[in-house]
mmCIF file of C-alpha atoms in Angstrom:
data_model
loop_
_atom_site.group_PDB
_atom_site.id
_atom_site.type_symbol
_atom_site.label_atom_id
_atom_site.label_comp_id
_atom_site.label_asym_id
_atom_site.label_seq_id
_atom_site.Cartn_x
_atom_site.Cartn_y
_atom_site.Cartn_z
ATOM 1 C CA MET A 1 -42.329 -3.794 -22.821
ATOM 2 C CA ASP A 2 -45.827 -3.849 -23.911
ATOM 3 C CA VAL A 3 -48.342 -1.090 -23.086
ATOM 4 C CA ASP A 4 -51.962 -0.650 -24.014
ATOM 5 C CA LEU A 5 -52.752 2.702 -25.746
ATOM 6 C CA PRO A 6 -56.473 4.115 -25.780
ATOM 7 C CA GLU A 7 -57.834 5.520 -29.242
ATOM 8 C CA ARG A 8 -55.507 8.338 -30.242
ATOM 9 C CA GLY A 9 -53.811 8.028 -27.104
ATOM 10 C CA SER A 10 -50.145 8.220 -26.174
ATOM 11 C CA ALA A 11 -47.823 6.830 -23.562
ATOM 12 C CA THR A 12 -44.451 7.503 -22.077
ATOM 13 C CA LEU A 13 -41.961 4.464 -21.432
ATOM 14 C CA PRO A 14 -39.302 5.101 -18.927
ATOM 15 C CA PHE A 15 -35.882 3.133 -19.071
ATOM 16 C CA GLU A 16 -32.438 3.438 -17.431
ATOM 17 C CA VAL A 17 -29.179 4.000 -19.349
ATOM 18 C CA SER A 18 -25.885 3.124 -17.760
ATOM 19 C CA GLY A 19 -22.825 5.319 -19.231
ATOM 20 C CA MET A 20 -19.893 3.317 -19.383
ATOM 21 C CA VAL A 21 -17.575 5.849 -21.459
ATOM 22 C CA ARG A 22 -17.449 9.353 -20.643
ATOM 23 C CA GLY A 23 -18.382 12.008 -23.200
ATOM 24 C CA LEU A 24 -21.139 12.448 -25.682
ATOM 25 C CA ALA A 25 -23.143 9.142 -26.499
ATOM 26 C CA THR A 26 -26.094 8.488 -28.590
ATOM 27 C CA LEU A 27 -28.882 6.227 -27.656
ATOM 28 C CA GLY A 28 -28.881 4.302 -31.034
ATOM 29 C CA ARG A 29 -31.937 3.165 -33.099
ATOM 30 C CA VAL A 30 -35.211 2.436 -31.111
ATOM 31 C CA GLY A 31 -37.689 -0.053 -32.271
ATOM 32 C CA ALA A 32 -41.441 -0.307 -31.720
ATOM 33 C CA GLN A 33 -44.201 -2.570 -32.878
ATOM 34 C CA ALA A 34 -47.990 -1.957 -32.667
ATOM 35 C CA SER A 35 -50.973 -3.981 -33.349
ATOM 36 C CA THR A 36 -54.588 -3.819 -32.817
ATOM 37 C CA ARG A 37 -56.404 -5.413 -29.916
ATOM 38 C CA LEU A 38 -57.807 -8.245 -32.191
ATOM 39 C CA GLY A 39 -54.163 -8.627 -33.852
ATOM 40 C CA LEU A 40 -55.830 -7.932 -37.347
ATOM 41 C CA LEU A 41 -53.283 -5.205 -38.277
ATOM 42 C CA ALA A 42 -49.714 -4.691 -37.005
ATOM 43 C CA ALA A 43 -46.790 -2.434 -37.816
ATOM 44 C CA ARG A 44 -43.281 -1.909 -36.945
ATOM 45 C CA ALA A 45 -41.001 1.275 -36.977
ATOM 46 C CA THR A 46 -37.534 2.307 -35.946
ATOM 47 C CA PHE A 47 -36.088 5.944 -35.478
ATOM 48 C CA ALA A 48 -32.969 7.210 -33.997
ATOM 49 C CA PRO A 49 -33.319 9.811 -31.295
ATOM 50 C CA ALA A 50 -31.987 13.183 -32.015
ATOM 51 C CA ASP A 51 -30.595 14.158 -28.616
ATOM 52 C CA THR A 52 -27.390 12.934 -27.138
ATOM 53 C CA ILE A 53 -26.429 12.153 -23.646
ATOM 54 C CA LEU A 54 -23.540 13.598 -21.860
ATOM 55 C CA VAL A 55 -21.779 11.132 -19.779
ATOM 56 C CA THR A 56 -19.810 12.852 -17.008
ATOM 57 C CA PRO A 57 -17.089 11.537 -14.481
ATOM 58 C CA SER A 58 -18.831 9.584 -11.709
ATOM 59 C CA VAL A 59 -18.247 11.494 -8.331
ATOM 60 C CA SER A 60 -19.834 8.366 -6.289
ATOM 61 C CA ASN A 61 -16.251 7.735 -4.745
ATOM 62 C CA VAL A 62 -15.960 11.726 -3.810
ATOM 63 C CA ARG A 63 -19.275 11.429 -2.118
ATOM 64 C CA ARG A 64 -18.287 8.202 -0.343
ATOM 65 C CA PHE A 65 -15.185 9.767 1.003
ATOM 66 C CA ARG A 66 -17.103 12.852 2.053
ATOM 67 C CA LEU A 67 -19.479 10.729 4.059
ATOM 68 C CA LEU A 68 -16.795 8.750 5.675
ATOM 69 C CA ALA A 69 -15.038 11.857 6.648
ATOM 70 C CA VAL A 70 -18.446 13.383 8.275
ATOM 71 C CA GLN A 71 -18.910 10.185 10.367
ATOM 72 C CA HIS A 72 -15.061 9.894 11.105
ATOM 73 C CA ARG A 73 -14.729 6.367 9.493
ATOM 74 C CA LEU A 74 -12.328 7.225 6.724
ATOM 75 C CA HIS A 75 -10.150 4.311 8.109
ATOM 76 C CA THR A 76 -12.643 1.800 6.730
ATOM 77 C CA ALA A 77 -11.488 3.167 3.126
ATOM 78 C CA GLY A 78 -7.866 2.784 4.179
ATOM 79 C CA VAL A 79 -7.095 6.377 4.801
ATOM 80 C CA ARG A 80 -5.146 7.353 7.816
ATOM 81 C CA VAL A 81 -5.645 11.024 9.275
ATOM 82 C CA LEU A 82 -2.177 12.145 10.045
ATOM 83 C CA ARG A 83 -1.580 15.316 12.375
ATOM 84 C CA GLN A 84 1.475 17.069 13.368
ATOM 85 C CA ARG A 85 1.936 19.749 16.032
ATOM 86 C CA GLY A 86 2.377 23.247 14.867
ATOM 87 C CA GLU A 87 1.457 26.759 15.325
ATOM 88 C CA SER A 88 -1.745 27.160 13.460
ATOM 89 C CA ARG A 89 -5.040 27.782 14.522
ATOM 90 C CA ALA A 90 -6.697 24.446 13.703
ATOM 91 C CA PHE A 91 -7.669 22.709 16.821
ATOM 92 C CA ALA A 92 -6.462 19.182 16.907
ATOM 93 C CA GLY A 93 -6.835 17.841 20.481
ATOM 94 C CA LEU A 94 -5.772 18.044 24.039
ATOM 95 C CA ARG A 95 -2.640 16.452 25.942
ATOM 96 C CA GLU A 96 -0.773 16.755 29.264
ATOM 97 C CA TYR A 97 1.440 19.915 29.788
ATOM 98 C CA ALA A 98 5.323 18.900 29.047
ATOM 99 C CA LEU A 99 8.389 20.940 30.032
ATOM 100 C CA GLY A 100 8.926 23.512 27.204
ATOM 101 C CA ASP A 101 5.210 23.816 26.043
ATOM 102 C CA ASP A 102 4.098 27.385 25.364
ATOM 103 C CA PRO A 103 1.976 28.417 28.529
ATOM 104 C CA ARG A 104 -0.259 30.271 26.148
ATOM 105 C CA TYR A 105 -1.918 27.128 24.955
ATOM 106 C CA ILE A 106 -2.733 25.864 28.343
ATOM 107 C CA ASP A 107 -6.485 25.040 28.400
ATOM 108 C CA TRP A 108 -7.550 26.272 31.856
ATOM 109 C CA LYS A 109 -11.012 24.474 31.835
ATOM 110 C CA ALA A 110 -9.636 21.317 30.987
ATOM 111 C CA THR A 111 -6.993 21.912 33.478
ATOM 112 C CA ALA A 112 -9.642 22.512 36.133
ATOM 113 C CA ARG A 113 -11.649 19.302 35.128
ATOM 114 C CA ARG A 114 -8.708 16.852 35.043
ATOM 115 C CA ARG A 115 -6.537 18.593 38.027
ATOM 116 C CA LYS A 116 -3.658 18.569 35.981
ATOM 117 C CA HIS A 117 -2.288 20.933 33.322
ATOM 118 C CA MET A 118 -3.598 20.148 29.805
ATOM 119 C CA VAL A 119 -2.416 22.264 26.593
ATOM 120 C CA ARG A 120 -4.126 22.625 23.109
ATOM 121 C CA GLU A 121 -2.487 20.960 20.051
ATOM 122 C CA PHE A 122 -2.900 22.495 16.674
ATOM 123 C CA THR A 123 -2.657 20.890 13.020
ATOM 124 C CA ILE A 124 -0.067 22.574 10.664
ATOM 125 C CA GLU A 125 -2.378 24.456 7.764
ATOM 126 C CA GLN A 126 -0.247 25.526 4.728
ATOM 127 C CA SER A 127 -1.762 26.165 1.524
ATOM 128 C CA GLN A 128 -0.116 24.642 -1.535
ATOM 129 C CA THR A 129 -0.627 23.816 -5.046
ATOM 130 C CA ILE A 130 -1.511 20.174 -5.943
ATOM 131 C CA PHE A 131 -1.413 19.130 -9.671
ATOM 132 C CA THR A 132 -2.792 15.796 -10.969
ATOM 133 C CA MET A 133 -1.074 14.488 -14.156
ATOM 134 C CA VAL A 134 -2.848 11.362 -15.674
ATOM 135 C CA GLU A 135 -1.362 9.669 -18.651
ATOM 136 C CA SER A 136 -4.052 8.438 -20.986
ATOM 137 C CA GLY A 137 -1.747 6.471 -23.436
ATOM 138 C CA ARG A 138 -1.860 3.059 -24.618
ATOM 139 C CA ALA A 139 -0.879 1.202 -21.264
ATOM 140 C CA MET A 140 -3.800 2.918 -19.653
ATOM 141 C CA THR A 141 -6.436 1.199 -21.967
ATOM 142 C CA GLN A 142 -5.966 -1.956 -20.147
ATOM 143 C CA LEU A 143 -8.751 -3.260 -17.900
ATOM 144 C CA ALA A 144 -8.436 -3.523 -14.159
ATOM 145 C CA GLY A 145 -11.671 -5.478 -13.399
ATOM 146 C CA GLU A 146 -14.847 -3.662 -14.980
ATOM 147 C CA PHE A 147 -13.094 -0.488 -15.748
ATOM 148 C CA SER A 148 -9.967 0.521 -17.640
ATOM 149 C CA ARG A 149 -6.901 1.724 -15.813
ATOM 150 C CA LEU A 150 -7.582 5.137 -16.899
ATOM 151 C CA GLU A 151 -10.871 5.286 -15.157
ATOM 152 C CA HIS A 152 -9.268 4.263 -11.941
ATOM 153 C CA ALA A 153 -6.816 7.071 -12.244
ATOM 154 C CA LEU A 154 -9.119 9.582 -13.186
ATOM 155 C CA SER A 155 -11.477 8.697 -9.966
ATOM 156 C CA ALA A 156 -8.467 8.856 -7.753
ATOM 157 C CA ALA A 157 -7.580 12.154 -9.077
ATOM 158 C CA LEU A 158 -11.153 13.542 -8.498
ATOM 159 C CA VAL A 159 -11.068 12.247 -4.860
ATOM 160 C CA LEU A 160 -7.631 13.733 -4.354
ATOM 161 C CA THR A 161 -8.898 16.960 -5.883
ATOM 162 C CA ASP A 162 -11.870 16.990 -3.292
ATOM 163 C CA VAL A 163 -9.689 16.077 -0.356
ATOM 164 C CA ALA A 164 -7.046 18.897 -1.235
ATOM 165 C CA ALA A 165 -9.510 21.577 -2.151
ATOM 166 C CA THR A 166 -11.247 20.798 1.448
ATOM 167 C CA SER A 167 -7.898 21.410 3.168
ATOM 168 C CA GLY A 168 -7.493 24.678 1.238
ATOM 169 C CA ASP A 169 -5.100 23.848 -1.184
ATOM 170 C CA ARG A 170 -5.317 24.770 -4.993
ATOM 171 C CA VAL A 171 -5.716 21.987 -7.262
ATOM 172 C CA GLY A 172 -5.332 21.469 -11.047
ATOM 173 C CA THR A 173 -5.149 18.609 -13.575
ATOM 174 C CA MET A 174 -3.733 17.645 -16.843
ATOM 175 C CA VAL A 175 -4.396 14.724 -18.911
ATOM 176 C CA PHE A 176 -2.170 13.999 -21.958
ATOM 177 C CA ASP A 177 -0.988 11.110 -24.191
ATOM 178 C CA GLN A 178 0.790 12.474 -27.316
ATOM 179 C CA GLU A 179 -1.020 15.411 -26.924
ATOM 180 C CA ILE A 180 -2.524 17.535 -24.009
ATOM 181 C CA ARG A 181 -6.225 16.049 -23.866
ATOM 182 C CA ALA A 182 -7.464 18.087 -20.910
ATOM 183 C CA PHE A 183 -6.027 20.871 -18.637
ATOM 184 C CA ALA A 184 -7.681 22.618 -15.569
ATOM 185 C CA PRO A 185 -5.666 25.495 -13.950
ATOM 186 C CA PRO A 186 -5.252 25.286 -10.116
ATOM 187 C CA SER A 187 -8.421 26.632 -8.270
ATOM 188 C CA ARG A 188 -9.641 26.605 -4.741
ATOM 189 C CA GLY A 189 -12.801 25.026 -2.959
ATOM 190 C CA ASP A 190 -15.769 23.759 -4.857
ATOM 191 C CA ALA A 191 -14.725 25.506 -8.126
ATOM 192 C CA ALA A 192 -11.325 23.242 -8.181
ATOM 193 C CA LEU A 193 -13.434 19.844 -8.345
ATOM 194 C CA ARG A 194 -16.020 21.372 -10.699
ATOM 195 C CA LEU A 195 -13.221 22.312 -13.193
ATOM 196 C CA VAL A 196 -11.463 19.386 -12.664
ATOM 197 C CA ARG A 197 -14.528 17.229 -13.311
ATOM 198 C CA ASN A 198 -15.644 19.450 -16.334
ATOM 199 C CA ALA A 199 -11.989 18.988 -17.831
ATOM 200 C CA LEU A 200 -12.298 15.060 -17.455
ATOM 201 C CA ILE A 201 -15.549 14.632 -19.331
ATOM 202 C CA PRO A 202 -14.235 13.993 -22.879
ATOM 203 C CA VAL A 203 -10.933 12.214 -21.903
ATOM 204 C CA THR A 204 -10.589 8.687 -23.196
ATOM 205 C CA ALA A 205 -7.670 6.197 -23.386
ATOM 206 C CA THR A 206 -5.979 6.076 -26.875
ATOM 207 C CA MET A 207 -3.631 3.416 -28.359
ATOM 208 C CA THR A 208 -1.002 6.237 -28.768
ATOM 209 C CA GLU A 209 2.510 6.317 -27.069
ATOM 210 C CA PRO A 210 2.648 9.122 -24.526
ATOM 211 C CA ASP A 211 4.888 12.241 -25.083
ATOM 212 C CA TYR A 212 6.403 12.912 -21.626
ATOM 213 C CA ALA A 213 8.820 15.914 -22.996
ATOM 214 C CA SER A 214 5.493 17.938 -24.253
ATOM 215 C CA ALA A 215 3.585 17.236 -21.256
ATOM 216 C CA PHE A 216 6.401 18.441 -18.795
ATOM 217 C CA ARG A 217 7.076 21.436 -21.097
ATOM 218 C CA TYR A 218 3.467 22.301 -21.136
ATOM 219 C CA LEU A 219 3.382 22.183 -17.237
ATOM 220 C CA ALA A 220 6.548 24.116 -16.973
ATOM 221 C CA THR A 221 4.953 26.983 -18.782
ATOM 222 C CA ARG A 222 1.651 27.054 -16.747
ATOM 223 C CA GLN A 223 3.029 25.993 -13.356
ATOM 224 C CA ARG A 224 6.212 27.795 -12.650
ATOM 225 C CA ARG A 225 6.059 27.665 -8.822
ATOM 226 C CA ARG A 226 6.831 24.739 -6.757
ATOM 227 C CA ALA A 227 4.115 22.323 -6.676
ATOM 228 C CA LEU A 228 3.052 18.655 -5.542
ATOM 229 C CA ILE A 229 2.810 16.860 -8.601
ATOM 230 C CA VAL A 230 0.866 13.509 -8.410
ATOM 231 C CA PHE A 231 1.455 11.686 -11.722
ATOM 232 C CA PHE A 232 -0.770 8.647 -12.571
ATOM 233 C CA THR A 233 1.253 6.501 -15.071
ATOM 234 C CA ASP A 234 2.224 2.833 -15.728
ATOM 235 C CA VAL A 235 5.762 1.448 -15.887
ATOM 236 C CA ILE A 236 6.186 -1.516 -18.135
ATOM 237 C CA ASP A 237 10.046 -2.041 -18.234
ATOM 238 C CA GLU A 238 13.346 -0.216 -18.470
ATOM 239 C CA ARG A 239 13.458 0.463 -22.108
ATOM 240 C CA ALA A 240 9.993 1.499 -22.670
ATOM 241 C CA SER A 241 10.116 3.940 -19.545
ATOM 242 C CA ARG A 242 13.451 5.647 -20.440
ATOM 243 C CA SER A 243 11.880 8.875 -21.446
ATOM 244 C CA LEU A 244 9.475 8.769 -18.413
ATOM 245 C CA VAL A 245 12.142 8.365 -15.956
ATOM 246 C CA ALA A 246 14.330 11.275 -17.697
ATOM 247 C CA HIS A 247 11.455 13.788 -17.205
ATOM 248 C CA VAL A 248 10.019 12.829 -14.149
ATOM 249 C CA THR A 249 13.494 12.988 -12.487
ATOM 250 C CA ARG A 250 14.038 16.227 -14.263
ATOM 251 C CA GLY A 251 10.637 17.628 -13.068
ATOM 252 C CA ALA A 252 11.661 16.636 -9.341
ATOM 253 C CA ALA A 253 14.366 19.228 -9.545
ATOM 254 C CA ARG A 254 11.657 22.060 -9.581
ATOM 255 C CA HIS A 255 8.397 20.221 -7.971
ATOM 256 C CA LEU A 256 7.578 17.479 -5.263
ATOM 257 C CA VAL A 257 6.735 14.571 -7.587
ATOM 258 C CA VAL A 258 4.877 11.671 -6.563
ATOM 259 C CA VAL A 259 4.561 8.810 -9.203
ATOM 260 C CA VAL A 260 1.774 6.574 -8.914
ATOM 261 C CA ALA A 261 2.450 3.543 -10.804
ATOM 262 C CA LEU A 262 -0.664 1.431 -11.464
ATOM 263 C CA ARG A 263 0.344 -2.183 -10.812
ATOM 264 C CA ASN A 264 -0.842 -4.731 -13.569
ATOM 265 C CA ASP A 265 -2.109 -7.377 -10.914
ATOM 266 C CA ALA A 266 -2.395 -10.209 -13.391
ATOM 267 C CA VAL A 267 1.250 -10.103 -14.082
ATOM 268 C CA PHE A 268 2.124 -10.092 -10.707
ATOM 269 C CA GLU A 269 0.160 -13.092 -10.138
ATOM 270 C CA ALA A 270 1.614 -14.825 -13.357
ATOM 271 C CA ALA A 271 4.954 -14.355 -11.794
ATOM 272 C CA VAL A 272 4.401 -16.881 -9.147
ATOM 273 C CA PRO A 273 4.479 -20.255 -10.724
ATOM 274 C CA HIS A 274 1.249 -22.363 -10.849
ATOM 275 C CA GLY A 275 2.017 -26.071 -11.482
ATOM 276 C CA GLU A 276 5.109 -27.577 -13.083
ATOM 277 C CA ARG A 277 3.924 -27.881 -16.563
ATOM 278 C CA GLU A 278 6.660 -26.426 -19.122
ATOM 279 C CA LEU A 279 4.077 -23.747 -20.104
ATOM 280 C CA ALA A 280 3.497 -22.591 -16.827
ATOM 281 C CA LEU A 281 7.048 -22.223 -16.023
ATOM 282 C CA TYR A 282 7.693 -20.197 -19.115
ATOM 283 C CA THR A 283 4.856 -17.870 -18.402
ATOM 284 C CA SER A 284 6.093 -17.442 -14.696
ATOM 285 C CA ALA A 285 9.736 -16.760 -15.914
ATOM 286 C CA ALA A 286 8.448 -13.943 -18.500
ATOM 287 C CA ALA A 287 6.160 -12.405 -15.919
ATOM 288 C CA GLU A 288 8.991 -12.468 -13.343
ATOM 289 C CA GLU A 289 11.242 -10.844 -15.750
ATOM 290 C CA LEU A 290 8.581 -7.917 -16.358
ATOM 291 C CA VAL A 291 8.230 -7.476 -12.693
ATOM 292 C CA ALA A 292 12.052 -7.126 -12.155
ATOM 293 C CA GLY A 293 12.495 -4.430 -14.909
ATOM 294 C CA ARG A 294 9.672 -2.531 -13.392
ATOM 295 C CA GLN A 295 10.880 -2.544 -10.126
ATOM 296 C CA ALA A 296 14.343 -1.380 -11.293
ATOM 297 C CA VAL A 297 12.483 1.516 -13.186
ATOM 298 C CA LEU A 298 10.849 2.292 -10.010
ATOM 299 C CA GLU A 299 14.094 2.193 -7.951
ATOM 300 C CA ARG A 300 15.784 4.455 -10.501
ATOM 301 C CA MET A 301 13.055 7.084 -9.822
ATOM 302 C CA ARG A 302 13.384 6.686 -5.822
ATOM 303 C CA ARG A 303 17.086 7.142 -6.052
ATOM 304 C CA ALA A 304 16.515 10.376 -7.884
ATOM 305 C CA GLY A 305 14.459 11.778 -5.319
ATOM 306 C CA VAL A 306 10.764 10.835 -6.643
ATOM 307 C CA THR A 307 8.390 9.441 -4.412
ATOM 308 C CA VAL A 308 6.727 6.243 -5.868
ATOM 309 C CA LEU A 309 3.679 4.590 -5.035
ATOM 310 C CA ASP A 310 3.510 1.089 -6.469
ATOM 311 C CA VAL A 311 -0.147 0.162 -5.908
ATOM 312 C CA SER A 312 -3.015 -1.963 -7.596
ATOM 313 C CA PRO A 313 -5.677 0.110 -9.333
ATOM 314 C CA GLN A 314 -8.282 -1.064 -6.726
ATOM 315 C CA ALA A 315 -6.137 0.332 -3.676
ATOM 316 C CA MET A 316 -4.903 3.484 -5.365
ATOM 317 C CA THR A 317 -7.289 6.041 -4.047
ATOM 318 C CA ALA A 318 -6.593 5.495 -0.293
ATOM 319 C CA ALA A 319 -2.842 5.174 -0.990
ATOM 320 C CA VAL A 320 -2.831 8.510 -2.961
ATOM 321 C CA VAL A 321 -5.040 10.290 -0.299
ATOM 322 C CA ASN A 322 -2.728 8.976 2.618
ATOM 323 C CA LYS A 323 0.484 10.127 0.672
ATOM 324 C CA TYR A 324 -1.087 13.512 0.274
ATOM 325 C CA LEU A 325 -1.868 13.682 3.927
ATOM 326 C CA GLU A 326 1.547 12.771 4.927
ATOM 327 C CA ILE A 327 3.072 15.286 2.869
ATOM 328 C CA LYS A 328 0.976 17.982 3.929
ATOM 329 C CA GLY A 329 1.460 16.908 7.629
ATOM 330 C CA ARG A 330 5.079 17.002 7.145
ATOM 331 C CA GLY A 331 4.913 20.487 5.428
ATOM 332 C CA ALA A 332 7.283 18.799 2.961
ATOM 333 C CA LEU A 333 6.385 21.246 0.134
#
């Protein structure tokens, strides 16, 4: 960028920076070249800015879901609004009176307008505790489009935090690999989203293997009461997932566990033969074996009473929100 400076003058040059990785980031060295108007003298200099920039998790997806909710257009994001009849005071709608309905809920104004008995329906409102667990080990370093699988999981966790906190639930989070990398105790309202977002700022995916035993022990000491545990992870094969299955099924004895298994779309695509060449057939057979092993692990967890969402990272947020709304609507917790 060129700029003309008056004698003994100064100038400010604006520029934009896009943060791709959360945490503290430095700008790196900046170079400048100056010369006189006639070009008789010139000089070059480089310097390193002393300031660092804090890159925080994006809440653009959260804002998008909020806007769609205000506009009653959540269906465009794949979210289904589920309602169930109950005894709470949250008004859901009107319907025609049926035998056995409580006469106290007859809406007399609507009855007069429609010339038939109309009753009010209500949604069930139960405050519960939601806990998101996010694995940040080796499998979560893989890219799913432009961002890593971990970034997709954290984005979905933030949206779920906002939706659940808005519904009156207490929400917390934990991120782990071989150690506990982040923890935010369950909170209500706007504080929940703020605490979870701040906890996720320094989190990055590592090349270490996750320690499921330590993670679930840590959770057990801090969340003794029954809660909805939404566990974001990856399932590779039966051998590598033995520890995962053991601790998830054990956790399901105390909590209501939903495992969000991030699907590797490239492996699923490779499992379909593309051509008749020998290499293509070998590739397809290897991918198909991985898919079959993964499905066996997921089925074992389902048989143990664990709810499993097998989803692509790009479709994960809507699937997680839908499952939460379904569980809350059924009063399953």
